[in-house]
């Protein structure tokens, strides 16, 4: 007779095996249910977050639209330059477009001139019209403004002393054109926001429509008066003796007009001008403010050889999402010889495009005011963009050495990211100037800064 123990043990083993097999499906079901539950919870959380973000964005957009109401219009860029440097451009590249149809949201990270119309106006700059005597003689005009010399009467609040000073007054070229009047107001607000720098043209005050005057229905911006005029005209046309310190030779400057701005200039003075332009542009880039039309025609010089950068090109402002391309108009001269290729191809205007223009300014300086790409001026069908893309560049000007020309080529790199910033441009020019001369320049800049602070109303 066989003992019962083995049979009982066998039944027990079969029972356990059957129990394990029955438990396996139950564990799988539990696992799947847990996974579905977790997935469902995560889905609900995700949908809730998306819904809340949508509500937040909708609210922000409404608030932004109420604060920054912008009309969707085509932007016509009419850029100011001399007629001799104009060149019709390919219509396929230069055309007026408006890519973004949405109202742009303006942020503090955008350059000042891209949000000039939204900047506040400081009423402390307001001038009473009876304190401003505008002369009839006009000494400058752009596409949206004309400039007259004027005499401003200021009263010292502490001493009561009356001071009269020469100033420049800019007003709309066409007093009936509301768009020009708006650009003048934008320029007023932009100059208020930029503040003071000894190498940047400073605002003295303004007369806005807040002060109602019979017979005057437009805005006026009042700036410091720079007696020498634009630097290109001074270099090219006024009589002076130029001392070429690179070759130890002298030559006589232009003799086309009578002027007593300078008796003489030297290579060291050209270094100083280059340094001061980079100094002013470094300040603007830090604000940030993109100039868009940097050229010697927009750099003004005093008799003490201190310069001011002016004309910040508000007519060419664009927003980050609503780019413009310049309208092709045979009757409108464009400063295409100062513009970087990406200004045409991508409608981009940045510090790096200003650096390209700075390189052209160096060409103007060291050629004593010659026009860039002079051989192309009589080629109406020539596309300067294609010319630059092929790798062609301006040749070395007469009064610069190899080191300076190499730096010009550095500024004209087709890859914008490989160009120097204005801090590097400033440091390069600083390295060209002797320690004694640099100390003199810095001392004069401090004096200019003090003068700007004294003439300001605000």
Coordinates of C-alpha atoms in Angstrom, one line a residue:
X1 CA 0.0 0.0 0.0
X2 CA 1.4 3.3 -1.1
X3 CA 1.7 6.0 1.5
X4 CA -0.8 9.0 1.1
X5 CA 1.7 11.7 1.5
X6 CA 2.9 11.8 -2.1
X7 CA -0.7 12.1 -3.5
X8 CA -1.5 14.8 -1.1
X9 CA 1.6 16.7 -2.1
X10 CA 0.9 16.3 -5.8
X11 CA -2.7 17.7 -5.3
X12 CA -1.2 20.6 -3.3
X13 CA 1.3 21.4 -6.1
X14 CA -1.4 21.2 -8.8
X15 CA -3.6 23.5 -6.7
X16 CA -0.9 26.1 -6.3
X17 CA 0.0 26.0 -10.0
X18 CA -3.7 26.4 -10.9
X19 CA -3.9 29.3 -8.5
X20 CA -0.9 31.1 -10.1
X21 CA -2.3 30.6 -13.6
X22 CA -5.6 32.1 -12.5
X23 CA -3.9 35.1 -10.9
X24 CA -1.9 36.1 -14.0
X25 CA -4.8 37.6 -16.0
X26 CA -6.0 39.5 -12.9
X27 CA -2.6 41.2 -12.5
X28 CA -2.5 42.2 -16.2
X29 CA -6.0 43.7 -15.9
X30 CA -5.0 45.6 -12.8
X31 CA -1.9 46.9 -14.5
X32 CA -3.8 48.1 -17.6
X33 CA -6.4 49.8 -15.5
X34 CA -3.7 51.6 -13.5
X35 CA -2.0 52.7 -16.7
X36 CA -5.3 54.0 -18.2
X37 CA -6.1 55.8 -15.0
X38 CA -2.7 57.6 -14.9
X39 CA -3.0 58.4 -18.6
X40 CA -6.5 59.9 -18.1
X41 CA -5.3 62.0 -15.2
X42 CA -2.3 63.3 -17.2
X43 CA -4.6 64.0 -20.1
X44 CA -6.9 66.0 -18.0
X45 CA -4.0 68.0 -16.5
X46 CA -2.6 68.7 -20.0
X47 CA -6.0 69.8 -21.4
X48 CA -6.5 72.1 -18.3
X49 CA -3.1 73.7 -18.7
X50 CA -3.7 74.3 -22.5
X51 CA -7.1 75.8 -21.7
X52 CA -5.7 78.2 -19.1
X53 CA -2.8 79.2 -21.4
X54 CA -5.3 80.0 -24.1
X55 CA -7.4 82.2 -21.8
X56 CA -4.2 84.0 -20.7
X57 CA -3.0 84.6 -24.2
X58 CA -6.4 85.8 -25.3
X59 CA -6.4 88.2 -22.4
X60 CA -2.9 89.5 -23.1
X61 CA -3.7 90.0 -26.8
X62 CA -6.8 92.0 -26.0
X63 CA -4.8 94.2 -23.6
X64 CA -2.0 94.6 -26.0
X65 CA -4.4 95.6 -28.8
X66 CA -6.0 98.2 -26.6
X67 CA -2.6 99.6 -25.7
X68 CA -0.9 99.3 -29.0
X69 CA -3.4 99.9 -31.8
X70 CA -1.5 99.7 -35.1
X71 CA -2.9 100.2 -38.5
X72 CA -1.9 97.5 -41.0
X73 CA -0.4 99.7 -43.8
X74 CA 2.3 99.2 -46.4
X75 CA 5.5 101.0 -45.4
X76 CA 7.0 103.1 -48.0
X77 CA 10.7 103.7 -47.5
X78 CA 12.0 106.8 -49.0
X79 CA 15.6 107.1 -47.9
X80 CA 17.5 110.4 -48.0
X81 CA 20.8 110.7 -49.8
X82 CA 22.6 112.7 -52.5
X83 CA 21.3 112.3 -56.0
X84 CA 24.8 111.3 -57.2
X85 CA 24.6 108.1 -55.2
X86 CA 21.3 106.8 -56.3
X87 CA 20.8 103.6 -58.3
X88 CA 17.5 101.9 -59.3
X89 CA 17.3 98.5 -57.8
X90 CA 15.8 95.2 -59.1
X91 CA 12.0 95.3 -58.6
X92 CA 12.0 91.6 -57.7
X93 CA 14.2 92.4 -54.6
X94 CA 12.9 95.9 -53.8
X95 CA 9.2 96.0 -53.4
X96 CA 6.7 97.1 -50.8
X97 CA 5.2 94.3 -48.8
X98 CA 3.5 93.7 -45.5
X99 CA 4.0 90.2 -44.2
X100 CA 2.2 90.3 -40.9
X101 CA -1.5 91.2 -40.8
X102 CA -1.7 90.9 -37.0
X103 CA -1.4 93.8 -34.6
X104 CA 2.2 93.6 -33.2
X105 CA 2.8 93.3 -29.5
X106 CA 5.4 95.8 -28.6
X107 CA 8.0 94.9 -25.9
X108 CA 10.7 96.7 -24.1
X109 CA 13.3 94.4 -25.8
X110 CA 12.7 95.9 -29.2
X111 CA 14.9 98.8 -30.4
X112 CA 13.6 102.2 -29.4
X113 CA 13.0 103.3 -33.0
X114 CA 10.8 100.3 -33.7
X115 CA 8.4 101.4 -30.9
X116 CA 8.9 105.2 -31.2
X117 CA 5.2 105.8 -31.7
X118 CA 4.4 104.1 -28.3
X119 CA 7.1 106.0 -26.4
X120 CA 5.9 108.6 -23.9
X121 CA 6.6 112.3 -24.5
X122 CA 8.2 114.1 -21.6
X123 CA 6.3 117.4 -21.2
X124 CA 9.4 119.0 -19.6
X125 CA 10.8 119.4 -23.1
X126 CA 7.9 121.6 -24.2
X127 CA 8.9 125.1 -25.4
X128 CA 6.7 128.1 -25.5
X129 CA 6.5 129.3 -29.1
X130 CA 7.2 132.9 -28.1
X131 CA 10.6 131.8 -26.8
X132 CA 11.6 130.5 -30.3
X133 CA 12.5 132.8 -33.2
X134 CA 12.8 130.6 -36.4
X135 CA 14.8 132.1 -39.2
X136 CA 13.4 131.9 -42.8
X137 CA 16.6 130.5 -44.3
X138 CA 16.5 126.8 -44.6
X139 CA 19.7 124.9 -44.4
X140 CA 18.6 121.3 -44.7
X141 CA 15.7 119.1 -45.9
X142 CA 14.9 115.4 -46.0
X143 CA 12.0 113.4 -47.3
X144 CA 9.7 114.2 -44.3
X145 CA 11.3 117.2 -42.6
X146 CA 13.1 120.5 -43.3
X147 CA 15.5 122.2 -41.0
X148 CA 15.9 125.9 -40.1
X149 CA 18.2 127.7 -37.8
X150 CA 16.5 129.4 -34.9
X151 CA 17.2 131.5 -31.8
X152 CA 15.9 130.1 -28.5
X153 CA 15.4 132.2 -25.4
X154 CA 16.0 130.3 -22.1
X155 CA 15.5 131.7 -18.6
X156 CA 17.7 130.4 -15.8
X157 CA 15.3 129.3 -13.1
X158 CA 17.8 130.0 -10.3
X159 CA 19.3 133.4 -11.4
X160 CA 16.5 134.7 -13.7
X161 CA 19.2 135.4 -16.3
X162 CA 18.0 135.3 -20.0
X163 CA 20.2 133.2 -22.3
X164 CA 19.8 133.1 -26.1
X165 CA 21.3 130.3 -28.1
X166 CA 21.4 129.0 -31.6
X167 CA 19.4 125.9 -32.2
X168 CA 18.1 123.8 -35.2
X169 CA 14.4 123.4 -35.7
X170 CA 13.0 120.5 -37.7
X171 CA 9.4 120.6 -39.0
X172 CA 7.4 118.6 -41.6
X173 CA 8.5 119.3 -45.2
X174 CA 4.8 119.5 -46.0
X175 CA 2.8 121.1 -43.2
X176 CA -0.4 119.5 -44.6
X177 CA 0.9 116.0 -44.6
X178 CA -0.3 114.3 -41.4
X179 CA 2.1 111.3 -41.8
X180 CA 5.1 113.7 -41.8
X181 CA 3.8 115.5 -38.8
X182 CA 3.5 112.1 -37.0
X183 CA 7.1 111.2 -37.9
X184 CA 8.3 114.5 -36.4
X185 CA 6.4 113.6 -33.2
X186 CA 7.9 110.1 -33.2
X187 CA 11.3 111.6 -33.6
X188 CA 10.7 113.9 -30.6
X189 CA 9.8 111.0 -28.4
X190 CA 12.7 108.9 -29.7
X191 CA 15.2 111.6 -29.0
X192 CA 13.8 112.1 -25.5
X193 CA 14.2 108.3 -24.9
X194 CA 17.7 108.2 -26.3
X195 CA 19.0 110.8 -23.9
X196 CA 22.3 112.6 -24.0
X197 CA 25.7 111.5 -25.4
X198 CA 28.4 113.8 -26.6
X199 CA 28.5 112.0 -30.0
X200 CA 24.8 111.9 -30.6
X201 CA 22.7 114.9 -31.6
X202 CA 20.7 116.0 -28.5
X203 CA 17.2 117.3 -28.3
X204 CA 16.8 120.7 -26.6
X205 CA 13.0 120.8 -26.6
X206 CA 9.9 120.6 -28.7
X207 CA 6.7 122.4 -29.6
X208 CA 3.9 119.8 -29.9
X209 CA 0.2 120.1 -30.7
X210 CA -0.4 120.1 -26.9
X211 CA 0.3 123.9 -27.2
X212 CA -2.5 125.2 -29.5
X213 CA -1.2 128.0 -31.6
X214 CA -3.3 129.7 -34.4
X215 CA -1.7 129.2 -37.8
X216 CA 0.5 126.3 -36.6
X217 CA -0.9 122.8 -36.8
X218 CA 2.3 120.8 -36.8
X219 CA 5.0 119.6 -34.4
X220 CA 8.5 121.0 -34.1
X221 CA 11.6 119.3 -32.8
X222 CA 14.4 121.6 -31.5
X223 CA 17.9 120.2 -31.3
X224 CA 21.4 121.6 -30.7
X225 CA 22.8 123.5 -33.6
X226 CA 26.0 122.1 -35.2
X227 CA 27.7 124.9 -37.0
X228 CA 29.9 122.8 -39.3
X229 CA 27.1 120.9 -41.1
X230 CA 27.4 117.4 -42.3
X231 CA 30.9 115.8 -42.3
X232 CA 30.8 114.6 -45.9
X233 CA 30.3 118.1 -47.3
X234 CA 33.0 119.5 -45.0
X235 CA 35.5 116.9 -46.2
X236 CA 34.5 117.1 -49.9
X237 CA 33.8 120.8 -50.5
X238 CA 35.2 123.1 -47.8
X239 CA 38.7 124.6 -48.2
X240 CA 41.4 123.2 -45.9
X241 CA 44.9 121.7 -45.9
X242 CA 45.1 118.0 -45.3
X243 CA 48.2 116.6 -43.7
X244 CA 48.6 113.0 -44.8
X245 CA 50.6 111.6 -41.8
X246 CA 50.9 108.2 -43.5
X247 CA 53.0 109.5 -46.3
X248 CA 54.1 112.9 -44.8
X249 CA 52.5 114.9 -47.6
X250 CA 50.0 117.7 -47.8
X251 CA 47.2 118.4 -50.1
X252 CA 44.5 121.1 -50.4
X253 CA 40.9 120.2 -49.7
X254 CA 37.8 121.2 -51.6
X255 CA 37.5 124.8 -52.8
X256 CA 33.9 124.9 -54.0
X257 CA 32.4 126.9 -51.1
X258 CA 33.7 129.5 -48.7
X259 CA 33.9 128.2 -45.2
X260 CA 35.9 128.7 -42.1
X261 CA 35.1 125.4 -40.4
X262 CA 38.7 124.1 -40.5
X263 CA 42.0 125.5 -41.6
X264 CA 43.6 122.1 -41.7
X265 CA 42.9 118.4 -41.1
X266 CA 45.2 115.5 -40.6
X267 CA 45.1 111.7 -40.6
X268 CA 44.8 111.9 -36.8
X269 CA 41.6 113.9 -37.2
X270 CA 40.2 111.1 -39.4
X271 CA 41.1 108.6 -36.7
X272 CA 39.3 110.8 -34.2
X273 CA 36.2 111.1 -36.4
X274 CA 36.1 107.3 -36.8
X275 CA 36.5 106.8 -33.1
X276 CA 33.7 109.3 -32.2
X277 CA 31.3 107.7 -34.7
X278 CA 31.9 104.3 -33.2
X279 CA 31.6 105.8 -29.8
X280 CA 28.2 107.3 -30.6
X281 CA 27.0 104.1 -32.3
X282 CA 28.1 102.0 -29.4
X283 CA 25.8 104.1 -27.2
X284 CA 22.8 103.8 -29.6
X285 CA 23.3 100.1 -29.9
X286 CA 23.2 99.7 -26.2
X287 CA 19.9 101.6 -25.8
X288 CA 19.0 99.7 -28.2
X289 CA 18.5 101.9 -31.2
X290 CA 19.2 100.9 -34.8
X291 CA 20.2 103.8 -37.0
X292 CA 19.4 102.4 -40.5
X293 CA 21.0 105.3 -42.4
X294 CA 24.5 105.7 -41.0
X295 CA 26.5 107.8 -43.5
X296 CA 28.7 110.9 -43.3
X297 CA 25.8 113.0 -44.6
X298 CA 24.1 112.2 -41.3
X299 CA 27.2 112.9 -39.1
X300 CA 27.5 116.6 -38.2
X301 CA 30.8 118.3 -37.1
X302 CA 31.6 121.2 -34.9
X303 CA 34.5 123.7 -35.3
X304 CA 36.3 122.0 -32.5
X305 CA 36.1 118.7 -34.5
X306 CA 33.6 117.0 -32.2
X307 CA 30.9 115.1 -34.1
X308 CA 27.2 114.4 -33.6
X309 CA 25.3 111.5 -35.2
X310 CA 21.8 112.6 -36.3
X311 CA 18.9 111.5 -38.4
X312 CA 17.8 108.2 -37.0
X313 CA 15.8 107.2 -40.0
X314 CA 12.3 107.0 -38.5
X315 CA 10.7 106.8 -42.0
X316 CA 12.2 103.3 -42.3
X317 CA 11.1 101.8 -39.0
X318 CA 9.7 98.3 -39.0
X319 CA 8.5 95.9 -36.3
X320 CA 9.8 92.5 -35.5
X321 CA 7.0 90.6 -37.2
X322 CA 6.0 93.1 -39.9
X323 CA 9.0 93.7 -42.1
X324 CA 9.0 96.1 -45.1
X325 CA 10.9 96.2 -48.3
X326 CA 11.7 99.5 -49.9
X327 CA 9.4 100.6 -52.7
X328 CA 11.1 100.7 -56.1
X329 CA 10.7 104.3 -57.4
X330 CA 13.0 105.6 -60.1
X331 CA 12.5 109.2 -58.8
X332 CA 13.5 108.4 -55.2
X333 CA 17.2 108.1 -54.6
X334 CA 18.1 105.2 -52.3
X335 CA 21.3 105.0 -50.2
X336 CA 21.8 101.5 -51.3
X337 CA 25.6 101.8 -51.3
X338 CA 25.6 102.1 -47.5
X339 CA 23.2 99.2 -46.9
X340 CA 24.1 95.6 -46.0
X341 CA 22.9 92.9 -48.3
X342 CA 20.4 91.5 -45.7
X343 CA 18.6 94.9 -45.7
X344 CA 17.5 94.0 -49.2
X345 CA 17.2 90.2 -49.0
X346 CA 15.6 89.9 -45.6
X347 CA 14.6 93.5 -44.8
X348 CA 16.7 93.2 -41.6
X349 CA 18.1 96.2 -39.8
X350 CA 20.2 95.5 -36.8
X351 CA 23.4 96.6 -35.1
X352 CA 25.3 94.4 -37.7
X353 CA 23.7 96.3 -40.6
X354 CA 24.8 99.5 -39.0
X355 CA 28.3 98.1 -38.7
X356 CA 28.3 97.5 -42.5
X357 CA 27.3 101.1 -43.0
X358 CA 30.1 102.2 -40.6
X359 CA 32.6 100.4 -42.9
X360 CA 31.3 102.6 -45.7
X361 CA 31.7 105.7 -43.5
X362 CA 35.3 104.7 -43.0
X363 CA 35.7 104.7 -46.8
X364 CA 34.2 108.1 -47.0
X365 CA 36.5 109.4 -44.2
X366 CA 39.7 108.1 -45.7
X367 CA 38.8 109.2 -49.2
X368 CA 38.0 112.7 -47.9
X369 CA 34.3 112.5 -48.8
X370 CA 34.3 110.5 -52.1
X371 CA 31.1 108.7 -53.0
X372 CA 31.2 104.9 -52.6
X373 CA 30.9 102.7 -55.8
X374 CA 31.3 105.8 -57.9
X375 CA 31.9 103.7 -61.1
X376 CA 28.4 102.2 -60.7
X377 CA 26.5 105.4 -60.5
X378 CA 25.9 105.5 -64.3
X379 CA 24.8 101.9 -64.5
X380 CA 21.0 102.1 -64.1
X381 CA 20.4 98.4 -64.5
X382 CA 23.2 97.3 -62.2
X383 CA 22.1 95.4 -59.1
X384 CA 24.4 96.3 -56.2
X385 CA 23.1 93.3 -54.2
X386 CA 24.3 90.8 -56.8
X387 CA 27.6 92.8 -57.0
X388 CA 28.2 92.3 -53.3
X389 CA 27.1 88.7 -53.3
X390 CA 29.8 88.0 -55.9
X391 CA 32.3 89.1 -53.3
X392 CA 33.2 92.5 -54.8
X393 CA 33.9 95.3 -52.3
X394 CA 35.0 98.9 -52.3
X395 CA 38.7 99.3 -53.1
X396 CA 41.0 100.8 -50.4
X397 CA 40.6 104.6 -50.2
X398 CA 43.6 106.8 -50.9
X399 CA 44.4 107.9 -47.3
X400 CA 44.2 104.7 -45.4
X401 CA 46.8 101.9 -44.7
X402 CA 46.4 98.2 -45.1
X403 CA 45.3 97.7 -41.5
X404 CA 42.4 100.1 -41.8
X405 CA 41.3 98.7 -45.1
X406 CA 41.4 95.2 -43.6
X407 CA 39.1 96.4 -40.8
X408 CA 36.7 97.8 -43.5
X409 CA 36.5 94.4 -45.1
X410 CA 35.8 92.9 -41.6
X411 CA 32.8 95.2 -41.4
X412 CA 31.7 94.1 -44.9
X413 CA 31.6 90.4 -44.1
X414 CA 28.6 88.8 -46.0
X415 CA 27.9 86.9 -42.8
X416 CA 26.5 89.4 -40.4
X417 CA 27.4 87.3 -37.4
X418 CA 31.1 87.6 -38.3
X419 CA 31.1 91.4 -38.3
X420 CA 32.5 93.3 -35.4
X421 CA 30.2 95.0 -32.9
X422 CA 30.6 98.7 -32.3
X423 CA 32.6 98.2 -29.1
X424 CA 35.2 96.4 -31.2
X425 CA 35.0 99.2 -33.8
X426 CA 35.6 101.7 -31.1
X427 CA 38.6 99.8 -29.7
X428 CA 40.1 99.4 -33.1
X429 CA 40.0 103.2 -33.7
X430 CA 41.3 103.8 -30.2
X431 CA 44.4 101.7 -31.1
X432 CA 45.1 104.1 -34.0
X433 CA 45.2 107.2 -31.9
X434 CA 48.2 108.3 -29.9
X435 CA 47.8 108.5 -26.1
X436 CA 48.2 112.3 -26.1
X437 CA 45.6 112.8 -28.8
X438 CA 43.2 110.4 -27.2
X439 CA 43.4 112.2 -23.9
X440 CA 42.6 115.4 -25.7
X441 CA 39.6 113.8 -27.4
X442 CA 38.3 112.4 -24.1
X443 CA 38.6 115.8 -22.4
X444 CA 36.6 117.5 -25.2
X445 CA 33.9 114.8 -25.0
X446 CA 33.5 115.6 -21.3
X447 CA 33.1 119.2 -22.1
X448 CA 30.6 118.4 -24.9
X449 CA 28.6 116.3 -22.4
X450 CA 28.5 119.2 -20.0
X451 CA 27.3 121.6 -22.7
X452 CA 24.5 119.2 -23.7
X453 CA 23.3 119.1 -20.1
X454 CA 23.3 122.9 -19.8
X455 CA 21.2 123.5 -23.0
X456 CA 18.6 120.9 -22.2
X457 CA 15.2 122.0 -20.8
X458 CA 14.5 118.6 -19.1

